[in-house]
Short mmCIF file of C-alpha atoms and ligand atoms in Angstrom, two decimals:
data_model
loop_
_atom_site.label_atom_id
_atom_site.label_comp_id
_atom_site.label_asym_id
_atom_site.label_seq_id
_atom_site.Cartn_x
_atom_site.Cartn_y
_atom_site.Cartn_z
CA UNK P 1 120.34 72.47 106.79
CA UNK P 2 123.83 72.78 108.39
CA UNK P 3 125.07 74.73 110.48
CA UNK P 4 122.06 73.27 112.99
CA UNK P 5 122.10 75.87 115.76
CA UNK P 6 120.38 74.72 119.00
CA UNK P 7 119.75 77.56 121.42
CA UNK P 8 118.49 77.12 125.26
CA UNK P 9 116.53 73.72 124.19
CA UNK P 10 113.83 72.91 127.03
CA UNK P 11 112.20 69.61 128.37
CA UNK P 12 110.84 69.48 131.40
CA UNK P 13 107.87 66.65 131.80
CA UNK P 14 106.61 66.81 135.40
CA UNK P 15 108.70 69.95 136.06
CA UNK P 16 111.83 67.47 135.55
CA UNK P 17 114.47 69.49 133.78
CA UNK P 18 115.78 66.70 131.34
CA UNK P 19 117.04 69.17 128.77
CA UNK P 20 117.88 72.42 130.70
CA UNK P 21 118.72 75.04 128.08
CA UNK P 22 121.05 73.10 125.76
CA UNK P 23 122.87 75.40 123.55
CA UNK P 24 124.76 73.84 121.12
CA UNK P 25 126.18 74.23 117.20
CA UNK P 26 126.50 71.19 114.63
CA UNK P 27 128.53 71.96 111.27
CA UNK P 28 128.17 70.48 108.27
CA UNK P 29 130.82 67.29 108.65
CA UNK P 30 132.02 64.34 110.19
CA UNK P 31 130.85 62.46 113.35
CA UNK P 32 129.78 64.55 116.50
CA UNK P 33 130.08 61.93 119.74
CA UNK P 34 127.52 62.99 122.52
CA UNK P 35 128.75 61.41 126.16
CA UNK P 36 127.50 62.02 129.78
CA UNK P 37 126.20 60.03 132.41
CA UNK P 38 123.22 58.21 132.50
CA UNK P 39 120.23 60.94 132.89
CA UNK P 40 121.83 63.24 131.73
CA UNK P 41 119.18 63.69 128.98
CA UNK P 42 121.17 62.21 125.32
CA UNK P 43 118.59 59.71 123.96
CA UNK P 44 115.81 62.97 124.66
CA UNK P 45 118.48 65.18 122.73
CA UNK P 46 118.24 62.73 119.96
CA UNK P 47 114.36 62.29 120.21
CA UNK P 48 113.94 65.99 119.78
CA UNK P 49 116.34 66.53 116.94
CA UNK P 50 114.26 63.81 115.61
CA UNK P 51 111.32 65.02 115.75
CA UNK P 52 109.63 62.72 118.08
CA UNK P 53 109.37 64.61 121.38
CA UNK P 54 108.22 68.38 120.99
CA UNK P 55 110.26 70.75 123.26
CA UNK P 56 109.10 72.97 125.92
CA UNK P 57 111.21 75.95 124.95
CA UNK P 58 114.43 76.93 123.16
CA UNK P 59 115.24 77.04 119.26
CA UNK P 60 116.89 74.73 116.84
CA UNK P 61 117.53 76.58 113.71
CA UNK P 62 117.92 74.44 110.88
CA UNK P 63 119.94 76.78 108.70
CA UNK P 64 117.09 76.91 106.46
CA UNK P 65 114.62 78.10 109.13
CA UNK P 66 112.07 75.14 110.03
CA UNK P 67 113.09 71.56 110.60
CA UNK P 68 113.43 69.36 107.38
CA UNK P 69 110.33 67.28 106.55
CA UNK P 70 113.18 64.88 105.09
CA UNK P 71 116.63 64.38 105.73
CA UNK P 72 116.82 63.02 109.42
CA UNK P 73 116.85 60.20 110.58
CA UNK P 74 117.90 58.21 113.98
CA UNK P 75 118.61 54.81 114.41
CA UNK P 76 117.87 53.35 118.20
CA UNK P 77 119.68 50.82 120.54
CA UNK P 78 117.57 48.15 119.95
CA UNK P 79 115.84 48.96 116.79
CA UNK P 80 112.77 47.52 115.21
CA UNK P 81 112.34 45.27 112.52
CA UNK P 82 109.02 44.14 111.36
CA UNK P 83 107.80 40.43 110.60
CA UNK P 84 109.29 40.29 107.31
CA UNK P 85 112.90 39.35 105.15
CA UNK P 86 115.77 41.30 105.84
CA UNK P 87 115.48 42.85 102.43
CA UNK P 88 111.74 44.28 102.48
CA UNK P 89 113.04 45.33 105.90
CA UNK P 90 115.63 47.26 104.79
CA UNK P 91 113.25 48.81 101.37
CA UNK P 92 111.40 49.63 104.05
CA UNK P 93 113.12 52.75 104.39
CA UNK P 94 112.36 53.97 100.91
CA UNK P 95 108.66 53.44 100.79
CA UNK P 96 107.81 57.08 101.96
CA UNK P 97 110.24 58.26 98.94
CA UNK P 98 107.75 57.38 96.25
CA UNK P 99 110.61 54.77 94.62
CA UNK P 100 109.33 52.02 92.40
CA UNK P 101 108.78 48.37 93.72
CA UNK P 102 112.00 47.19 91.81
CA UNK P 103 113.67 49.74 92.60
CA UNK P 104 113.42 49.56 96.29
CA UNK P 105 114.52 45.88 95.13
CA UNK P 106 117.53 46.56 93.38
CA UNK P 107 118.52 49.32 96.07
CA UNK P 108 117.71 47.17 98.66
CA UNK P 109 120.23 44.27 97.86
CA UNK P 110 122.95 46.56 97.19
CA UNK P 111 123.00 48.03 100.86
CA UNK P 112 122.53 44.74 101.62
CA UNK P 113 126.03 44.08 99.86
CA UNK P 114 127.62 46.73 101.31
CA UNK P 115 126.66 45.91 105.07
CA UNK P 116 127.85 42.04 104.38
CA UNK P 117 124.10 40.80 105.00
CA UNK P 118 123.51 40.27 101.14
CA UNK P 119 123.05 36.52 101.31
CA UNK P 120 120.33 37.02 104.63
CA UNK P 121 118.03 38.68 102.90
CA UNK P 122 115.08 36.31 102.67
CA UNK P 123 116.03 35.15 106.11
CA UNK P 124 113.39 36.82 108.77
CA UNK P 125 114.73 40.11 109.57
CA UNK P 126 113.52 38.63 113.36
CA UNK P 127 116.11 35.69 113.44
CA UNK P 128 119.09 38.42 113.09
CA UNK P 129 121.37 38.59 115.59
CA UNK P 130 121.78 41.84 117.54
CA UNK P 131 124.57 42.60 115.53
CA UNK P 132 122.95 41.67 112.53
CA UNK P 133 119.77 43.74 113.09
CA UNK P 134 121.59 47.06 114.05
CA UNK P 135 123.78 46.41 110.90
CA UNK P 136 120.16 46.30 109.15
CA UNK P 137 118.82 49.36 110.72
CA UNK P 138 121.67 51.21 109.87
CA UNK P 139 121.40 50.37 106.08
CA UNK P 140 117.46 51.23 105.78
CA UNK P 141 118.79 54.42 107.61
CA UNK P 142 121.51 54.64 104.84
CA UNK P 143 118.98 53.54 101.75
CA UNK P 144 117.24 57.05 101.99
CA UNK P 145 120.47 59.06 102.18
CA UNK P 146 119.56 61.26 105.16
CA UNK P 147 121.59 64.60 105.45
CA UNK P 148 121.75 63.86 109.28
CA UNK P 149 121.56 60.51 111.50
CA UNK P 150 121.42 60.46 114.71
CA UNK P 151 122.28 57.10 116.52
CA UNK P 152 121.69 56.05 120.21
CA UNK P 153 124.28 54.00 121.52
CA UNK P 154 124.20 51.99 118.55
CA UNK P 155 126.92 49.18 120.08
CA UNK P 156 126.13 49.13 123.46
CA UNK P 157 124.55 45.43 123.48
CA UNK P 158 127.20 44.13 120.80
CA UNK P 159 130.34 41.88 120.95
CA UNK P 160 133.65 43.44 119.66
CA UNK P 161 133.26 42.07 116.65
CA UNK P 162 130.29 42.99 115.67
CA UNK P 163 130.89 46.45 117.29
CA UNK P 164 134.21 46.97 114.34
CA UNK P 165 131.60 45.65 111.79
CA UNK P 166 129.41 48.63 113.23
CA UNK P 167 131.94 50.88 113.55
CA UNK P 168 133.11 50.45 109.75
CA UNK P 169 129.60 50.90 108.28
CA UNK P 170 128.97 54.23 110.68
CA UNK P 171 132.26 55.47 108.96
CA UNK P 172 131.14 54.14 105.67
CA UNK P 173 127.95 56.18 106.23
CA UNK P 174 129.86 58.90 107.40
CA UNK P 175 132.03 58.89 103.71
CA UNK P 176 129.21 58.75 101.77
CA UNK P 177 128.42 62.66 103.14
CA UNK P 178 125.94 62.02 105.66
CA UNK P 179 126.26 63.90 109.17
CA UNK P 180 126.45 61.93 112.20
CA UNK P 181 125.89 62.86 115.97
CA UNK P 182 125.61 59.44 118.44
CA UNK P 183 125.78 58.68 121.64
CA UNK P 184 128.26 56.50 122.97
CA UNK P 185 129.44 55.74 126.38
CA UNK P 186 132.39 53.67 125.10
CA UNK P 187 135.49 55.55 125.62
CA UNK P 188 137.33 53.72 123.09
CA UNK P 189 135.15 53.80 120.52
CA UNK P 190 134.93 57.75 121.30
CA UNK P 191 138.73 57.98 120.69
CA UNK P 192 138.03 55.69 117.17
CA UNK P 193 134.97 57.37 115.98
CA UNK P 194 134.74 61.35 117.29
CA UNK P 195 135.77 64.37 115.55
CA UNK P 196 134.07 66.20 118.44
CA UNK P 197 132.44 65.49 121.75
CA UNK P 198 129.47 66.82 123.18
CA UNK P 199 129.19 66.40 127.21
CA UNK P 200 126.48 66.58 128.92
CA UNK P 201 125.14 66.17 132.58
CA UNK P 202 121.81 67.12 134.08
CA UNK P 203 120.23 68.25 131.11
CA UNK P 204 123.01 70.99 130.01
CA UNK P 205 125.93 71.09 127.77
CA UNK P 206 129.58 70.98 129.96
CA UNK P 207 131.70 70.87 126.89
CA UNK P 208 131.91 71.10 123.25
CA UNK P 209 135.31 70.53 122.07
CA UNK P 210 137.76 67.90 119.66
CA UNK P 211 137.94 64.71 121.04
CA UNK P 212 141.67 64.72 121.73
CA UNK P 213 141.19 67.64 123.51
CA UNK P 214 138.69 66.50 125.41
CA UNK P 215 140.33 63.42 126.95
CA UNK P 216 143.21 65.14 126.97
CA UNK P 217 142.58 68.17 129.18
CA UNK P 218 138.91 68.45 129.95
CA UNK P 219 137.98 71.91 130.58
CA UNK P 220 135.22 71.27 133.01
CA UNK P 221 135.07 69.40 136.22
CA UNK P 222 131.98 67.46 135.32
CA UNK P 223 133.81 65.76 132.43
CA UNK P 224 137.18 65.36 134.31
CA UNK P 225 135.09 63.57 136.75
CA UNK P 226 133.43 60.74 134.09
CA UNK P 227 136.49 60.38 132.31
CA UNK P 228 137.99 59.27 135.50
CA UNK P 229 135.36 57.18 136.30
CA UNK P 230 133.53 59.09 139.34
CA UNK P 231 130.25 60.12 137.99
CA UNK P 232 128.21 56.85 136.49
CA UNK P 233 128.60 55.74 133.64
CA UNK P 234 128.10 52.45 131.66
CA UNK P 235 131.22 50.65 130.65
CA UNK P 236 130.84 49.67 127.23
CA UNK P 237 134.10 48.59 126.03
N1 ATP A 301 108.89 60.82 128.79
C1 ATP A 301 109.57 61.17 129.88
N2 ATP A 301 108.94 61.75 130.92
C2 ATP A 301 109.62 62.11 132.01
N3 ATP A 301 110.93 61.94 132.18
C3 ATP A 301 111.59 61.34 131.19
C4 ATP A 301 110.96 60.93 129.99
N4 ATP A 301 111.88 60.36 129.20
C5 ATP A 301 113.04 60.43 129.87
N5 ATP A 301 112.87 61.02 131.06
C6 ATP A 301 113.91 61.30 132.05
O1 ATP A 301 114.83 62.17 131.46
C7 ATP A 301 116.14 61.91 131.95
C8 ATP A 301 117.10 61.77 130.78
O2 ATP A 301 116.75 60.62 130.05
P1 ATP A 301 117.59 60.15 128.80
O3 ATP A 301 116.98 58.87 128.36
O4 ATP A 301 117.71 61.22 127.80
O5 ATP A 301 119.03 59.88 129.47
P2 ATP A 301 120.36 59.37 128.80
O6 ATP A 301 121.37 60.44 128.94
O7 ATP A 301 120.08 58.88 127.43
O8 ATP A 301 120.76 58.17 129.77
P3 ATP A 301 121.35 56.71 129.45
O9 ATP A 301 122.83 56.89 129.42
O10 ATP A 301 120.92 55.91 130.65
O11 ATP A 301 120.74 56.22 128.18
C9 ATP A 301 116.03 60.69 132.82
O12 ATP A 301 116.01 61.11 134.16
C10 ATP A 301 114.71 60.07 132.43
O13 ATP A 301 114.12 59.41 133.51
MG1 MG A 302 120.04 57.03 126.56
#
């Protein structure tokens, strides 16, 4: 699946150029940090990768050839969970993998251990905090082992608390071999959390580079600009 090699991806509802010819080259490892102003066209990045918006032109090679039918999977700001416990919530995530009942069980509560939300899980998955539920999401993400996960802003709502308690399981996540590329427009958490950073404004890629690097000595003026606070941005610290 990896290297993923994304070459002059198009979306343009309306004649709107959200994505405008991304071109852009995910290895195998580690965590991949996409930044840019608001508009600039992340989440839709994600949503294609994902499979849930079809692009108007461009490539993504998925070093096989064709996209995955398993293996990605993307975990939103504010994600859902269904009218149910926390733990057929998070077994959830297996159902489309053909794993027995008891199984999904078993699985189930030990994710459940690892994400500290082992004694919730006959609780409503609805009474969660915000905290709580993206801590869920992430483990019924996590339950089916995905190769990549993408992740929009997955602390922007949270406390600082339960952003570290975030933060830990992404790394966790991260350990356990899976692929991660999220949008974040927390600057710390960037520095904490990036190999690499993607920027992007008005649809295009800006800069590709480490994350040091980037904060360091941005190479163009788009990203110079954000980092020093003159082109929008959400603060999110
Ligand atoms: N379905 C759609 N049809 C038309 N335009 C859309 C659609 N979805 C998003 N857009 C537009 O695409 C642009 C990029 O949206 P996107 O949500 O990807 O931005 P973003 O970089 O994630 O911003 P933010 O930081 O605010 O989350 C925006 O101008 C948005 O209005
Ligand atoms: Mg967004």
């Amino acid at each position: 699946m990896f290297p993923i090699r994304i070459r002059d991806l198009r979306y343009s509802p309306n004649g709107h150029a959200v994505l405008d010819g991304i071109d852009l080259e995910l290895g195998g490892e580690g965590i991949t940090l996409i930044m840019g102003p608001n508009g600039a066209g992340k989440s839709m990045l994600l949503r294609v990768l994902c499979g849930l918006v079809e692009p108007c032109g461009g490539n993504i090679d998925w070093g096989s050839g064709a996209r995955p039918a398993r293996g990605v999977m993307m975990v939103f700001q504010h994600p859902m969970m269904l009218r149910a416990s926390v733990l057929a919530n998070v077994a959830l995530g297996l159902k489309p993998l053909r794993v027995t009942a008891s199984k999904r069980r078993q699985q189930a509560l030990a994710i459940l251990d690892r994400i500290g939300l082992a004694h919730r899980a006959d609780d409503s998955a609805r009474q969660l905090s915000g905290g709580e539920q993206q801590r869920l999401a992430l483990a019924r993400a996590w339950l089916t082992r995905p190769r990549l996960l993408l992740l929009d802003e997955p602390t922007a709502s949270l406390d600082p608390s339960a952003s570290a308690e975030v933060e830990r399981i992404i790394r966790e996540i991260r350990t356990d071999g899976t692929r991660i590329l999220m949008v974040t427009h927390n600057l710390g958490q960037a520095t904490r959390m990036g190999d690499d950073i993607v920027f992007l404004s008005a649809g295009k890629v800006r800069e590709h580079t480490l994350t040091q690097r980037f904060f360091a000595r941005p190479q163009s003026v788009e990203a110079r600009l954000f980092i020093q606070g003159e082109l929008p941005w959400r603060m999110g610290f």
